[in-house]
XYZ file of C-alpha atoms in Angstrom:
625
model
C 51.750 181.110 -130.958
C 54.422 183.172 -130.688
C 53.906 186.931 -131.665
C 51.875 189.524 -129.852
C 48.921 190.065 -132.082
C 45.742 189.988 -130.420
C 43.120 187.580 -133.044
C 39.950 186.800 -132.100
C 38.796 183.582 -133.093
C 34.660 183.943 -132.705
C 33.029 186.938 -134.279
C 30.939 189.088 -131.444
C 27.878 188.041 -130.046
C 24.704 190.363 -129.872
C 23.716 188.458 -126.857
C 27.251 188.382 -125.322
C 30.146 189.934 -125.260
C 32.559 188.531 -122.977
C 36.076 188.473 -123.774
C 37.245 184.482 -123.442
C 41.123 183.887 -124.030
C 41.968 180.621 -125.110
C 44.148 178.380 -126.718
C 44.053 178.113 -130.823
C 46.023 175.201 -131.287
C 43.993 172.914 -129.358
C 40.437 171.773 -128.352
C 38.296 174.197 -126.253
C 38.090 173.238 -122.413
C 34.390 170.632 -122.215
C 32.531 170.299 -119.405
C 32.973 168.163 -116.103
C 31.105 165.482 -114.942
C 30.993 165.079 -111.263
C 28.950 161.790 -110.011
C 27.508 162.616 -106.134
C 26.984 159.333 -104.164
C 24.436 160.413 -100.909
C 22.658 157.903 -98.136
C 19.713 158.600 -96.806
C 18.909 158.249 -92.991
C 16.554 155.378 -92.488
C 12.744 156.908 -92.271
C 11.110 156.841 -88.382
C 7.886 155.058 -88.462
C 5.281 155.449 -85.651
C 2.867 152.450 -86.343
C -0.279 152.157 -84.412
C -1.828 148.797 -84.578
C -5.576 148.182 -85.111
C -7.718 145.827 -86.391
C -7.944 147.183 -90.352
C -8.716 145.559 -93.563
C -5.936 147.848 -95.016
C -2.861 150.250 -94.109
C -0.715 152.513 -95.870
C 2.477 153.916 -95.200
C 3.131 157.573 -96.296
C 7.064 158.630 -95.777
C 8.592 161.683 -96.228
C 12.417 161.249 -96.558
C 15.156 164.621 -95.511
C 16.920 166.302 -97.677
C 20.242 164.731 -98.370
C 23.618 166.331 -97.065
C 26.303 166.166 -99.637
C 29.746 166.647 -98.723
C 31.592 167.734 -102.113
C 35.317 167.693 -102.698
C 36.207 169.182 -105.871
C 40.192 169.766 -107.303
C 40.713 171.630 -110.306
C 44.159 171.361 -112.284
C 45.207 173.438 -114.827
C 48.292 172.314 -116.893
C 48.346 175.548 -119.371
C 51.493 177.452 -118.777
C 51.264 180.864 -119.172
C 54.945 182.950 -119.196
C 55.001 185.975 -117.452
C 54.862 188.680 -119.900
C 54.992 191.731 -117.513
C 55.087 192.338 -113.677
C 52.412 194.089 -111.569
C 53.091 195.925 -108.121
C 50.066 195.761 -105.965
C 49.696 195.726 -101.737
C 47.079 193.045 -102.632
C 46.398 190.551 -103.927
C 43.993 187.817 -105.319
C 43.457 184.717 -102.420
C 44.678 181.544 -102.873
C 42.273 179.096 -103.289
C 43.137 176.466 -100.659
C 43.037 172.516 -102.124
C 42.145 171.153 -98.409
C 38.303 170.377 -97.419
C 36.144 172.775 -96.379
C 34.925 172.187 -92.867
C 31.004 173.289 -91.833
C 29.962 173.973 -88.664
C 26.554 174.825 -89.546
C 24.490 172.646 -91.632
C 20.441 173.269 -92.852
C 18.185 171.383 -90.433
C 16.218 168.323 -91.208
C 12.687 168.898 -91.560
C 10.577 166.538 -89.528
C 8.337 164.312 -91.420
C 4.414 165.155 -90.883
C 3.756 161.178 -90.339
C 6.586 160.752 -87.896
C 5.650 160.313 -83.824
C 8.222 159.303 -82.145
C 8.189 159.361 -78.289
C 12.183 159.134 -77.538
C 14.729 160.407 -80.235
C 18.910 159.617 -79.543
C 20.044 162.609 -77.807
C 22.508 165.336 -79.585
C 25.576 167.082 -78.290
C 24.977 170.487 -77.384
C 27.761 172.907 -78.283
C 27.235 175.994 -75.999
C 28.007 175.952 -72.603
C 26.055 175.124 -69.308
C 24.050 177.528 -67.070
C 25.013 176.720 -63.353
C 22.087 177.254 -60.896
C 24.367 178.886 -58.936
C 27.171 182.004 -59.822
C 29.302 184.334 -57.264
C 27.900 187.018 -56.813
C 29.116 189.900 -58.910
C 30.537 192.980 -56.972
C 27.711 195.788 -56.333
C 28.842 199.460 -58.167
C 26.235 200.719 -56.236
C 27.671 202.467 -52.325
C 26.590 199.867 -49.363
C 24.184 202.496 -47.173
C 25.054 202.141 -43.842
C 23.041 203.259 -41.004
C 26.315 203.994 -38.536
C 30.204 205.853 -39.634
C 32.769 207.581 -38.633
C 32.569 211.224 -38.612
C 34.010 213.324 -41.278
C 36.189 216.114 -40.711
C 34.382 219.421 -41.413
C 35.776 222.646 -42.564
C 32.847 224.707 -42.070
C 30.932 226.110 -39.450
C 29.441 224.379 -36.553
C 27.532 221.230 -37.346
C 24.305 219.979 -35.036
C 24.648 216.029 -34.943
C 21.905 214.368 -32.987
C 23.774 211.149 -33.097
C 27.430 210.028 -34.495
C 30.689 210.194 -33.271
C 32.727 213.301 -31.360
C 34.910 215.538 -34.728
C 38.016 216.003 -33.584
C 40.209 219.198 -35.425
C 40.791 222.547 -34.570
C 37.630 224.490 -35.783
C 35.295 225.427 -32.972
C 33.150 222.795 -30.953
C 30.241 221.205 -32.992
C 27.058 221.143 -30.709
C 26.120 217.287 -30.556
C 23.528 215.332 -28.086
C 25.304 212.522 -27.670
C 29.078 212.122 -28.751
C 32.441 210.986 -27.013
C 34.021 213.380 -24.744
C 37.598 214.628 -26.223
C 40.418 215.330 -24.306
C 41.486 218.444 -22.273
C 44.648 219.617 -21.060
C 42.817 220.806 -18.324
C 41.429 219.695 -15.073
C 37.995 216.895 -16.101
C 35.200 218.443 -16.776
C 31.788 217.307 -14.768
C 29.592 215.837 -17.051
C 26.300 214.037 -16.585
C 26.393 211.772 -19.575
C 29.819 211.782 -21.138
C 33.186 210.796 -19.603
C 35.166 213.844 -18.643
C 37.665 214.511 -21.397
C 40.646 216.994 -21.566
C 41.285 219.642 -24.259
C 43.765 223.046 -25.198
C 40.002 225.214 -25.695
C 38.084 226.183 -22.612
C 36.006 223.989 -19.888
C 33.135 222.741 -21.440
C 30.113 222.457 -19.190
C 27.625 219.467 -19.709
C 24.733 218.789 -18.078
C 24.587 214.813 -17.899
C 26.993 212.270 -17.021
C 26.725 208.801 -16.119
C 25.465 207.777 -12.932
C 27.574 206.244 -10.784
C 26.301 202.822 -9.284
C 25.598 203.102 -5.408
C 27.062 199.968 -3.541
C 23.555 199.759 -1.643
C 20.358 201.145 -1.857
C 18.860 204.406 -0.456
C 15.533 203.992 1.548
C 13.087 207.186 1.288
C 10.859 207.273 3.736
C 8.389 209.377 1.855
C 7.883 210.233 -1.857
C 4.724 211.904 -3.564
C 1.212 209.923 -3.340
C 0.274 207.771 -6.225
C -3.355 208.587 -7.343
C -5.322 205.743 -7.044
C -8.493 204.895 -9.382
C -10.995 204.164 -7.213
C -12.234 204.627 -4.205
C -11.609 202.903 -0.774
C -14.065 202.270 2.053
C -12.961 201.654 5.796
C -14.651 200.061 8.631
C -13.478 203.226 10.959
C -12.953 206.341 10.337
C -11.848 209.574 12.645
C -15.116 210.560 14.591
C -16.232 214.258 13.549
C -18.111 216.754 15.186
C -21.505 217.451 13.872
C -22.123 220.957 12.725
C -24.818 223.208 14.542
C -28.577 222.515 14.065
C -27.868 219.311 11.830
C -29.715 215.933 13.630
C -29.396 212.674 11.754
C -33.010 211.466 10.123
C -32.719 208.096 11.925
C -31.173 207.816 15.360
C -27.925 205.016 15.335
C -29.113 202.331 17.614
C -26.405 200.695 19.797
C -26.076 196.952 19.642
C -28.049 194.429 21.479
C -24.702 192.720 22.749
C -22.246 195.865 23.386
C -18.898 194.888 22.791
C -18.009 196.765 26.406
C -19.668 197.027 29.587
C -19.961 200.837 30.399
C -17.742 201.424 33.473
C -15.818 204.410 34.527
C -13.119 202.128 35.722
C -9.997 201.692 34.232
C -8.748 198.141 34.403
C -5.492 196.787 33.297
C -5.367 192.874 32.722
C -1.644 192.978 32.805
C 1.379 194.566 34.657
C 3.087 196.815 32.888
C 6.296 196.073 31.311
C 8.649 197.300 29.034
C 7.948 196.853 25.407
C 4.231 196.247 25.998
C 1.643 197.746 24.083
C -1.751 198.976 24.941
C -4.695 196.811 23.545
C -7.661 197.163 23.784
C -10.388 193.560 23.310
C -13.926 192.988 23.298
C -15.185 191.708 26.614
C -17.721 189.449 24.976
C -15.689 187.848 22.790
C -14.376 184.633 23.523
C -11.544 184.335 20.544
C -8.071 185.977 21.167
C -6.063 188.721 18.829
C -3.729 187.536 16.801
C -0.084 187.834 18.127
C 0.970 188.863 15.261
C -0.261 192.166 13.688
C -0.196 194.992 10.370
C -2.743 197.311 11.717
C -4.693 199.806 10.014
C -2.632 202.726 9.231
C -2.629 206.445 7.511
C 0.830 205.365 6.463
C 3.672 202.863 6.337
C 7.562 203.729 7.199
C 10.217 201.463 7.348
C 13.876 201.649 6.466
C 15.473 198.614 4.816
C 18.936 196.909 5.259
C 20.720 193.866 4.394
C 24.164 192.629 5.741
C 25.405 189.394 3.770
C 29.095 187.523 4.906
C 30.756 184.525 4.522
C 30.475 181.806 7.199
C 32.636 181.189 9.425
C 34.975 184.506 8.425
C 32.392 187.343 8.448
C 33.964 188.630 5.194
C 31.469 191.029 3.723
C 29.758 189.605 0.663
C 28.643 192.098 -1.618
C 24.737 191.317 -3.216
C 22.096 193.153 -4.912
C 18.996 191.931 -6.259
C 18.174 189.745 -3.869
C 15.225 186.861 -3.666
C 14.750 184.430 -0.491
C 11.962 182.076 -0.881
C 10.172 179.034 0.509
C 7.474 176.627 -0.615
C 5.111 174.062 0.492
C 6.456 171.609 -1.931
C 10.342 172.372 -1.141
C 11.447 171.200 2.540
C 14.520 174.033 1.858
C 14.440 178.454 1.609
C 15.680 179.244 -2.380
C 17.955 182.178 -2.549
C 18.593 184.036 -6.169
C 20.800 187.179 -5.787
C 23.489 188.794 -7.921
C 26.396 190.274 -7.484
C 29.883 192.074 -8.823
C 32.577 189.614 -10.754
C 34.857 188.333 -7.492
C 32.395 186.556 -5.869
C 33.304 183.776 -8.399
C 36.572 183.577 -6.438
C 35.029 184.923 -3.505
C 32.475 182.154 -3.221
C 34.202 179.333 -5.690
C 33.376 175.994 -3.328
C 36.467 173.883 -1.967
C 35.525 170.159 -0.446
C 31.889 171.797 0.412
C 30.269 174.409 -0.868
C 30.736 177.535 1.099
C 28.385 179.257 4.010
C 26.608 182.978 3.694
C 24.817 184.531 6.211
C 22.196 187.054 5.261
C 20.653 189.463 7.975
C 17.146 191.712 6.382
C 15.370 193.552 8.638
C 17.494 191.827 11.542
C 16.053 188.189 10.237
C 18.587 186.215 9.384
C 19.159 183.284 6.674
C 21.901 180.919 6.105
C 22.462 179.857 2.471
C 24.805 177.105 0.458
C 26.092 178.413 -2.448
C 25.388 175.929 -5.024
C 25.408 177.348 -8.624
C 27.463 180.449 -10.410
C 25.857 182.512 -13.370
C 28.287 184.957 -14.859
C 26.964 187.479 -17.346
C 28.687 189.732 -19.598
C 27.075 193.660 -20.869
C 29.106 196.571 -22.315
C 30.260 198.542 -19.163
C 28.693 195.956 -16.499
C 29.996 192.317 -15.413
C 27.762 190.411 -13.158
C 27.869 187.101 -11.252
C 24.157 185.428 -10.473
C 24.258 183.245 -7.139
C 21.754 180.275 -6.218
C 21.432 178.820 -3.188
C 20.066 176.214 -0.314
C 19.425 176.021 2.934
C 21.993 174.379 4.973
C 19.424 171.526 5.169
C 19.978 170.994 1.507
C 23.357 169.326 1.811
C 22.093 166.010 2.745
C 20.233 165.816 -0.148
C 22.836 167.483 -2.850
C 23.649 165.332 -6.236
C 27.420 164.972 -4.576
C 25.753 162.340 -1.816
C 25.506 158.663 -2.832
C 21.965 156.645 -3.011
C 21.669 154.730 0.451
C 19.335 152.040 0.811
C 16.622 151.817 4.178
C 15.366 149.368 5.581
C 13.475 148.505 9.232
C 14.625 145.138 10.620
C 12.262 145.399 13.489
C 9.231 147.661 14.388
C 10.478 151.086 14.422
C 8.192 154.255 14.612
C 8.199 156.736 11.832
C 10.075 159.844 13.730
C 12.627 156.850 14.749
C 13.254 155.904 10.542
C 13.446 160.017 9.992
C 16.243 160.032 12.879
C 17.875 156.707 11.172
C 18.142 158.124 7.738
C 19.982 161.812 9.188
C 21.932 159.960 11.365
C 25.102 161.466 11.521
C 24.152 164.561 8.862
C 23.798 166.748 12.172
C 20.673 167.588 10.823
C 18.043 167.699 14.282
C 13.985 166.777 13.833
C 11.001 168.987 14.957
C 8.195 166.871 14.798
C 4.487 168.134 14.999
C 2.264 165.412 13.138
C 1.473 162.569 14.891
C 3.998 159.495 15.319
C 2.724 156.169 14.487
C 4.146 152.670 14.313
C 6.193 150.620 11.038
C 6.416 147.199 11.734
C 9.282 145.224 10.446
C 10.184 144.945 6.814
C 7.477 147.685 5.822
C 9.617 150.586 5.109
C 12.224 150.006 2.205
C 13.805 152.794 0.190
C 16.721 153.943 -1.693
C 17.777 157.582 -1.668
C 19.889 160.326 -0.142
C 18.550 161.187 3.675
C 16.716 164.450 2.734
C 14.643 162.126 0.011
C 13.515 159.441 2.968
C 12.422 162.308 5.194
C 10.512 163.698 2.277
C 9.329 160.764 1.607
C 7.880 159.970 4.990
C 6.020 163.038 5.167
C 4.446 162.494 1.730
C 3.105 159.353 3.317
C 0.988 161.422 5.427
C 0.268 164.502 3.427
C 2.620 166.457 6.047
C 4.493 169.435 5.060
C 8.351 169.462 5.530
C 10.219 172.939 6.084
C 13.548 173.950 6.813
C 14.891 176.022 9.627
C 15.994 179.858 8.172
C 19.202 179.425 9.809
C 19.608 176.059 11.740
C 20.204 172.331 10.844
C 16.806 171.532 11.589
C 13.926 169.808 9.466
C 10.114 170.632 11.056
C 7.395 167.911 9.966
C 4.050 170.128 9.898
C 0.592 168.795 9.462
C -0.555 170.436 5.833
C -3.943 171.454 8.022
C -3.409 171.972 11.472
C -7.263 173.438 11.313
C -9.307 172.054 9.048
C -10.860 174.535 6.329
C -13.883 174.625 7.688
C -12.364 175.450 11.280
C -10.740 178.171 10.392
C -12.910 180.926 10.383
C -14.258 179.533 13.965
C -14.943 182.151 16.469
C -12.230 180.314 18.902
C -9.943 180.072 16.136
C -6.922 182.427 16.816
C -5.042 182.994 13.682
C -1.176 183.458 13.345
C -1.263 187.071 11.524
C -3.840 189.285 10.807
C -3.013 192.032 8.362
C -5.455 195.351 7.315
C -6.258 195.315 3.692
C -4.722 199.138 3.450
C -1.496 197.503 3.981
C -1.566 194.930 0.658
C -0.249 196.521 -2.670
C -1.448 193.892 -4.728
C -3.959 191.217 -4.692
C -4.257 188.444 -7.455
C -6.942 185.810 -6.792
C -7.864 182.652 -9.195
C -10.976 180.478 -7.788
C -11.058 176.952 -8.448
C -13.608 174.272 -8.143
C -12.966 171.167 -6.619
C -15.037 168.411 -5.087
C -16.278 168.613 -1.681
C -15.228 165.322 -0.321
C -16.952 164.256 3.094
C -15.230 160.644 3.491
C -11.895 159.121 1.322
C -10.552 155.567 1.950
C -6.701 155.405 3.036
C -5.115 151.658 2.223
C -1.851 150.312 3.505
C -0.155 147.291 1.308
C 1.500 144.594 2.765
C 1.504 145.289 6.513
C -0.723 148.161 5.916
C -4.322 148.691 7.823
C -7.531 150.408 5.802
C -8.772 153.703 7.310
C -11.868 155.348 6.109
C -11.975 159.102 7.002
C -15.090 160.851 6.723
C -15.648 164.399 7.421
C -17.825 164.791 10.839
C -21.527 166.071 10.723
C -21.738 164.753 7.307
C -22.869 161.203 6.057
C -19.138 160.800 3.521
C -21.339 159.892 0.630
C -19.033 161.870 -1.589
C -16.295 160.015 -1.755
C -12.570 160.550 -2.801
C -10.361 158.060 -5.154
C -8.641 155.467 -2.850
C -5.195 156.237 -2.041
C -2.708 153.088 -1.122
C 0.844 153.631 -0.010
C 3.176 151.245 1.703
C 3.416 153.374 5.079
C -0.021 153.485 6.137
C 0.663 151.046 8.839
C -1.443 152.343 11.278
C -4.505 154.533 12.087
C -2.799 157.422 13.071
C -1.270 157.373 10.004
C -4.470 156.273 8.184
C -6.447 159.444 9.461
C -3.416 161.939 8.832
C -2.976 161.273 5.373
C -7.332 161.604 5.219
C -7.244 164.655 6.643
C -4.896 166.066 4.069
C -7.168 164.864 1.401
C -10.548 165.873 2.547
C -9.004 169.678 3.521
C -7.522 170.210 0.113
C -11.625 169.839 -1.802
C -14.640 172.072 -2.040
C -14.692 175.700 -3.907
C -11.008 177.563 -3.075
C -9.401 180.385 -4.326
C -5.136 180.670 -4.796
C -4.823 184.312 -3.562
C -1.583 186.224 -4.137
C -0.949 189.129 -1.612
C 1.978 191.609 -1.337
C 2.786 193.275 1.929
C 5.033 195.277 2.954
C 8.233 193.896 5.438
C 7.522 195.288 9.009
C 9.903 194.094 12.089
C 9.653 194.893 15.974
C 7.042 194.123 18.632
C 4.251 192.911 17.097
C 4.868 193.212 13.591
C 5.323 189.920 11.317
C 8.132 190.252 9.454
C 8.254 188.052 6.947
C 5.400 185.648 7.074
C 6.229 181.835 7.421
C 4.486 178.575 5.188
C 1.892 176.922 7.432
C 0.894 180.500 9.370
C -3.304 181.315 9.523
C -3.387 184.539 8.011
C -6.707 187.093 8.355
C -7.520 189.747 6.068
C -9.664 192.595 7.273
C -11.145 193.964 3.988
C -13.614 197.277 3.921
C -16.818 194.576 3.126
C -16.100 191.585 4.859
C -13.167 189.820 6.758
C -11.390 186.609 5.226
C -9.029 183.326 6.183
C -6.032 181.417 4.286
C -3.214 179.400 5.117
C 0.343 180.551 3.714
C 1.383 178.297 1.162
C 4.332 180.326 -0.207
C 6.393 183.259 0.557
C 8.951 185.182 -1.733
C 10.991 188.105 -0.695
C 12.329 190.406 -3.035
C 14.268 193.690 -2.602
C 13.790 196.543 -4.940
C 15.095 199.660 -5.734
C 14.080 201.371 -2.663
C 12.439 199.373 -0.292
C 11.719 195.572 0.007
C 8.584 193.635 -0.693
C 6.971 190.105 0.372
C 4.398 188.568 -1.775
C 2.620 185.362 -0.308
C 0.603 182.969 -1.783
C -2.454 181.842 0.490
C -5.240 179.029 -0.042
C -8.226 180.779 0.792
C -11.328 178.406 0.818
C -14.778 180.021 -0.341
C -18.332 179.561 0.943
């Protein structure tokens, strides 16, 4: 067809009126058939077996996915009978397959059970347990900063650091002193600083360390919270027309025999002191006495150098101490930075001497403890007794042995052979026959190990070479508080700061068995006026040879039972005539307290300085009725 009339070839429909254009000359376009081919996924079956006389199966099968592919081809050619301009225009339709990436889900049969299913990619992405952490927007708060420049008036800081500009001062507590052009400025708790404005005047500074200590020999009274009691007390003069109720009746036994005589048992001579004694009593004063006093004074000092030089060693903080169980005096004390060179050991370690009170102590530096604080540098020292060196970790093992029948203070004179280390011996000696003593050690370990044989104590010399073997009771408990018994010290209770007492109950042993081994002999020790049927555990050791020996190491045993008390006492350190000093292990010390009057042997001794004056605090077995 080949005009431009417009014919319609179907007449209008009431029901519809679209406008179709098609081709006259030739068939209309028919339908298409399309044919869809689809495969259903096999059915899941969850069968549970029984005994049955029948079973059914009831499936329900997914909805099938169809993938269609469709091409439509038009051969009708239609010429271009006019041109259109338009900025769009209709899409493309694109002949390539159309790709899903979403399909409808597969609804789950009713019947189906099915324990394990094959697992399915997952598309999104994976949550880590674990992220960086994302960057705060928040401000961090922080507790400490540098000051901010202010442009208004004064500021009051309690805390912070020193503004520096040229507005006027800001009033602070605490701050960093700024510099002055001026001369320093005395301060009491700032460093003197330098600036173009005025002086400033501040009332603290830092202190400035003293190189020794200052001794004040009187400060105010501390109120104490309860009362004390004394034996004595100053007599006083009874007022007018007041008679006591009940006349004081003078002892049976005066202590004095009235006499109007004035006798001295002694000449006089220099640096004796007038004492007075009972006539009727038959045990002696102690030689050594802390009396009963309104008041204490002492001054302190300590001198420490370096052996053989004398070269001043600078210490504070000092501690000198001495124990039963150690045969050597402990020293702790610290000091400023160079006494690491001051002190560093060469072949041996180095010598100091150090003089308290006028008692002197000679130490081997053994050990080096530096420290480290903002503004301070410290060096901690720990020493020996000179006695200590022939026992140090730097000495080899030797091996002992008795070829022939030696006596005990003969093997302790055999093992320090050649250590220039001298013997006091005040136990009693007894004989080793051959081949009973055998040990391995250095020479300090043998001689500790021969006292330990015989429950003796072993102490070092404060300043010499020189080991003393002590008996661990040279009074047994029970002797102690004898009226014959003359004790080493005797101290008035005014004069202890500080008492600390724990009791403890042990058995009161009246006999013990002592065993040798090989060569050995059996001893039983039993405590006199008593019939020893409490006995103590047998004790064996190699060197109980004899019964010297035998009755030694008893006596050790028996005096450590019954009811005792550990009593820790602090005195004071008083020196000249006959004042103590500083009290020994092994001394017989008596207590005069307001109620009654106690006994105790020193079993330890520490001296400590402080910050004005210098303490002693001994620890004494004290055995209970």
């Amino acid at each position: 067809m080949s005009d431009n009339d417009l014919v319609f070839s179907r007449p209008a429909s009431g029901t519809s009126n679209d406008l179709v254009f098609g081709d006259d000359d030739g068939p209309g376009v028919g339908d298409t058939r399309v044919t869809v081919f689809a495969m259903l996924p096999p059915p899941a079956v969850a069968v549970h077996a029984g005994i049955a006389l029948a079973m059914s199966i009831a499936a329900t099968f997914p909805p099938p996915v169809v993938d269609v592919r469709a091409a439509y081809v038009s051969g009708a050619s239609r010429p271009l009978v006019g041109s259109l301009r338009s900025g769009w225009q209709e899409a493309a339709p694109l002949e390539n397959d159309i790709e899903l990436r979403h399909r409808v889900g597969m609804k789950a049969g009713a019947a189906l059970d099915a324990d394990w299913e094959q697992g399915r990619h997952l598309g999104q992405s994976v949550s880590p347990s674990h992220q960086n952490a994302q960057a705060m927007v928040v401000p961090t708060v922080l507790r400490y900063q540098q000051g901010i420049r202010q442009a208004g008036r004064d500021a009051v800081l309690r805390h912070g650091d020193a503004l520096r500009g040229a507005r006027p001062q800001v009033d602070v507590r605490f701050q960093q002193g700024t510099a002055l052009k001026v001369e320093l400025v005395a301060s009491r708790w700032q460093d003197g600083s330098r600036d173009l404005r005025p002086e400033l005047a501040i009332s603290w500074q830092d202190g400035r360390a003293l190189s020794r200590g200052i001794a004040v020999p009187s400060r105010p009274g501390t109120h104490l919270g309860r009362d004390w009691a004394t034996r004595f007390q100053q007599g006083m003069k009874p007022p007018a027309g007041i008679q006591p109720v009940d006349p004081v009746e003078p002892p049976k036994e005066p202590c004095y025999v009235p006499s109007n005589d004035l006798v001295f048992s002694e000449a006089w001579a220099p640096g004796n002191n007038l004492l007075f004694i009972c006539e009727r009593h038959s045990g002696q004063p102690a030689p050594l006495v802390i009396p009963l006093l309104r008041y204490y004074m002492t001054t302190h000092s300590i001198f420490a150098v370096l052996l053989p030089t004398l070269e001043p060693v600078r210490l504070f903080d000092v501690s000198i101490s001495a124990d039963e169980g150690n045969p050597v005096w402990s020293l702790s004390a610290t000091g400023p930075l160079h006494l690491l060179d001051q002190l560093k050991p060469t072949s041996t370690p180095k010598q100091i001497r150090i003089t308290v009170d006028g008692m002197p102590w000679v130490f081997a530096v053994e050990g080096f403890r530096r420290s480290r604080e903002p503004g301070e540098r410290l060096v901690q020292i720990t020493g020996r007794s000179i006695t200590g060196l022939v026992g140090g970790p730097k000495l080899p093992a030797q091996t002992w042995l008795n070829a022939s029948d030696t006596t005990a203070q003969q093997l302790v004179l055999q093992a320090l052979e050649f250590t220039g280390v001298d013997v006091e011996w005040q136990i009693p000696d007894w004989l080793v026959p051959a081949g009973a003593w055998s040990f391995r050690g250095t020479p300090l370990a043998a001689a500790v190990r021969i006292a330990e044989s015989v429950g003796a104590v072993l102490q070092s010399h404060p300043t010499d070479a020189k080991l003393s073997f002590l008996p661990r009771y040279p009074l047994m408990p029970w002797e102690w508080s004898a009226v014959d018994t003359v004790p080493d010290v005797a101290v008035s209770s005014a004069a202890i700061t500080t008492d600390d007492m724990e009791i403890r109950e042990e058995p009161a042993w009246e006999a013990v068995y002592v065993c040798g081994t090989t060569q050995g002999v059996i001893g039983h020790v039993r405590r006199a006026g008593t019939a020893g049927a409490l006995l103590a555990s047998l004790v064996t050791d190699d060197l109980i040879t004899h019964t010297d020996a035998a009755r030694e190491r008893g006596r050790s045993i028996l005096g450590a039972g019954g009811r005792q008390a550990e009593q820790a006492v602090s005195l004071p350190i008083l020196t000249g005539g006959t004042l103590p000093g500083a009290l020994r292990v092994n001394q017989l010390l008596h207590v005069d307290e307001p109620a009654e009057a106690w006994r105790g042997m020193v079993r330890a001794m520490t001296l400590r300085s402080g910050e004005i004056e210098w303490r002693q605090t001994v620890r004494v077995e004290r055995h209970l009725a």
